[in-house]
GROMACS .gro file of C-alpha atoms in nm:
model
  125
    1GLN     CA    1   5.196   0.411   8.823
    2VAL     CA    2   5.325   0.677   9.052
    3GLN     CA    3   5.087   0.914   9.231
    4LEU     CA    4   5.169   1.218   9.465
    5VAL     CA    5   4.882   1.357   9.633
    6GLU     CA    6   4.916   1.700   9.825
    7SER     CA    7   4.711   1.855  10.094
    8GLY     CA    8   4.720   2.101  10.343
    9GLY     CA    9   4.702   2.418  10.133
   10ALA     CA   10   4.490   2.705  10.291
   11LEU     CA   11   4.431   3.077  10.330
   12VAL     CA   12   4.642   3.206  10.626
   13GLN     CA   13   4.744   3.534  10.751
   14ALA     CA   14   5.091   3.664  10.723
   15GLY     CA   15   5.296   3.553  11.007
   16GLY     CA   16   5.091   3.220  11.031
   17SER     CA   17   5.200   2.877  10.966
   18LEU     CA   18   5.078   2.556  10.752
   19ARG     CA   19   5.204   2.205  10.717
   20LEU     CA   20   5.176   2.049  10.374
   21SER     CA   21   5.147   1.684  10.311
   22CYS     CA   22   5.238   1.471  10.013
   23VAL     CA   23   5.144   1.087  10.003
   24ALA     CA   24   5.326   0.892   9.751
   25SER     CA   25   5.244   0.547   9.600
   26GLY     CA   26   5.365   0.334   9.320
   27ARG     CA   27   5.742   0.315   9.380
   28THR     CA   28   5.966   0.247   9.668
   29PHE     CA   29   5.929   0.583   9.825
   30SER     CA   30   6.237   0.539  10.045
   31ASN     CA   31   6.476   0.511   9.730
   32TYR     CA   32   6.409   0.840   9.581
   33ALA     CA   33   6.471   1.201   9.667
   34MET     CA   34   6.186   1.437   9.703
   35GLY     CA   35   6.110   1.785   9.650
   36TRP     CA   36   5.891   2.085   9.688
   37PHE     CA   37   5.839   2.341   9.422
   38ARG     CA   38   5.583   2.628   9.401
   39GLN     CA   39   5.444   2.857   9.151
   40ALA     CA   40   5.295   3.207   9.179
   41PRO     CA   41   5.060   3.367   8.930
   42GLY     CA   42   5.241   3.495   8.634
   43LYS     CA   43   5.594   3.352   8.750
   44GLU     CA   44   5.787   3.044   8.670
   45ARG     CA   45   5.785   2.741   8.882
   46GLU     CA   46   6.069   2.751   9.139
   47PHE     CA   47   6.245   2.519   9.375
   48VAL     CA   48   6.163   2.540   9.737
   49ALA     CA   49   6.317   2.261   9.928
   50SER     CA   50   6.450   1.905   9.854
   51ILE     CA   51   6.525   1.600  10.072
   52THR     CA   52   6.743   1.298  10.021
   53TRP     CA   53   6.587   0.945  10.021
   54SER     CA   54   6.693   0.881  10.374
   55ALA     CA   55   6.633   1.228  10.486
   56GLY     CA   56   7.015   1.256  10.570
   57THR     CA   57   7.024   1.580  10.368
   58THR     CA   58   6.816   1.870  10.284
   59TYR     CA   59   6.834   2.185  10.065
   60TYR     CA   60   6.629   2.512  10.069
   61GLN     CA   61   6.567   2.792   9.842
   62ASP     CA   62   6.724   3.120  10.033
   63SER     CA   63   6.400   3.271  10.089
   64ALA     CA   64   6.299   2.928  10.265
   65LYS     CA   65   6.571   2.894  10.504
   66GLY     CA   66   6.492   2.954  10.863
   67ARG     CA   67   6.123   2.951  10.774
   68PHE     CA   68   6.038   2.621  10.600
   69THR     CA   69   6.130   2.270  10.695
   70ILE     CA   70   6.107   1.965  10.460
   71SER     CA   71   6.076   1.624  10.609
   72ARG     CA   72   5.965   1.273  10.555
   73ASP     CA   73   5.822   0.970  10.693
   74ASN     CA   74   5.931   0.686  10.461
   75PRO     CA   75   5.734   0.411  10.636
   76LYS     CA   76   5.413   0.639  10.579
   77ASN     CA   77   5.531   0.703  10.218
   78THR     CA   78   5.459   1.103  10.298
   79LEU     CA   79   5.664   1.406  10.253
   80TYR     CA   80   5.608   1.710  10.448
   81LEU     CA   81   5.667   2.101  10.417
   82GLN     CA   82   5.634   2.278  10.733
   83LEU     CA   83   5.573   2.651  10.664
   84ASN     CA   84   5.611   2.914  10.932
   85SER     CA   85   5.624   3.289  10.935
   86LEU     CA   86   5.440   3.310  10.622
   87LYS     CA   87   5.455   3.617  10.395
   88THR     CA   88   5.249   3.746  10.116
   89GLU     CA   89   5.510   3.654   9.884
   90ASP     CA   90   5.474   3.291   9.971
   91THR     CA   91   5.125   3.285   9.802
   92ALA     CA   92   5.168   3.007   9.526
   93VAL     CA   93   5.051   2.660   9.422
   94TYR     CA   94   5.289   2.430   9.594
   95TYR     CA   95   5.386   2.101   9.430
   96CYS     CA   96   5.564   1.804   9.557
   97ALA     CA   97   5.767   1.598   9.305
   98GLN     CA   98   5.981   1.274   9.332
   99SER     CA   99   6.317   1.249   9.160
  100GLY     CA  100   6.341   1.046   8.831
  101ARG     CA  101   6.631   0.825   8.940
  102PRO     CA  102   6.696   0.629   9.263
  103TYR     CA  103   6.952   0.746   9.510
  104SER     CA  104   6.997   1.083   9.333
  105MET     CA  105   6.961   1.426   9.479
  106THR     CA  106   6.858   1.733   9.274
  107ARG     CA  107   6.705   2.065   9.286
  108VAL     CA  108   6.644   2.106   8.925
  109ALA     CA  109   6.262   2.074   8.825
  110ALA     CA  110   6.360   1.903   8.507
  111ASP     CA  111   6.517   1.603   8.696
  112TYR     CA  112   6.198   1.532   8.884
  113ARG     CA  113   5.982   1.261   8.687
  114TYR     CA  114   5.656   1.276   8.903
  115TRP     CA  115   5.466   1.565   9.023
  116GLY     CA  116   5.139   1.596   9.233
  117GLN     CA  117   4.848   1.801   9.149
  118GLY     CA  118   4.933   2.099   9.372
  119THR     CA  119   4.790   2.266   9.661
  120GLN     CA  120   4.720   2.625   9.699
  121VAL     CA  121   4.866   2.848   9.968
  122THR     CA  122   4.728   3.190  10.000
  123VAL     CA  123   4.893   3.423  10.260
  124SER     CA  124   4.682   3.747  10.333
  125SER     CA  125   4.831   4.088  10.478
   0.00000   0.00000   0.00000
């Protein structure tokens, strides 16, 4: 049984930083691409960033480029998302997700098979 457990969400002022973590269990972590998505109140879930199984390639949503950094530590089965220069519009529940197929990179939510419960990030002005 695959489990993804996020942590690190908090209330932070605009311009601040946070580091989100996602600990995975149940499958060989290093075989699967991972992603971060977010959902703000009243909005659709949207892609934020993804990273290949070996961390060799990363993709970002345009609004995340230059501010957010996705990374992973395969021996620790952990995915990270460093959030810098936060804006009020970054307020959302952030979810980590694991690709449904090994060695397959995707930015499409439907291609991710397993999801965490989410962690709330609130950015105040």
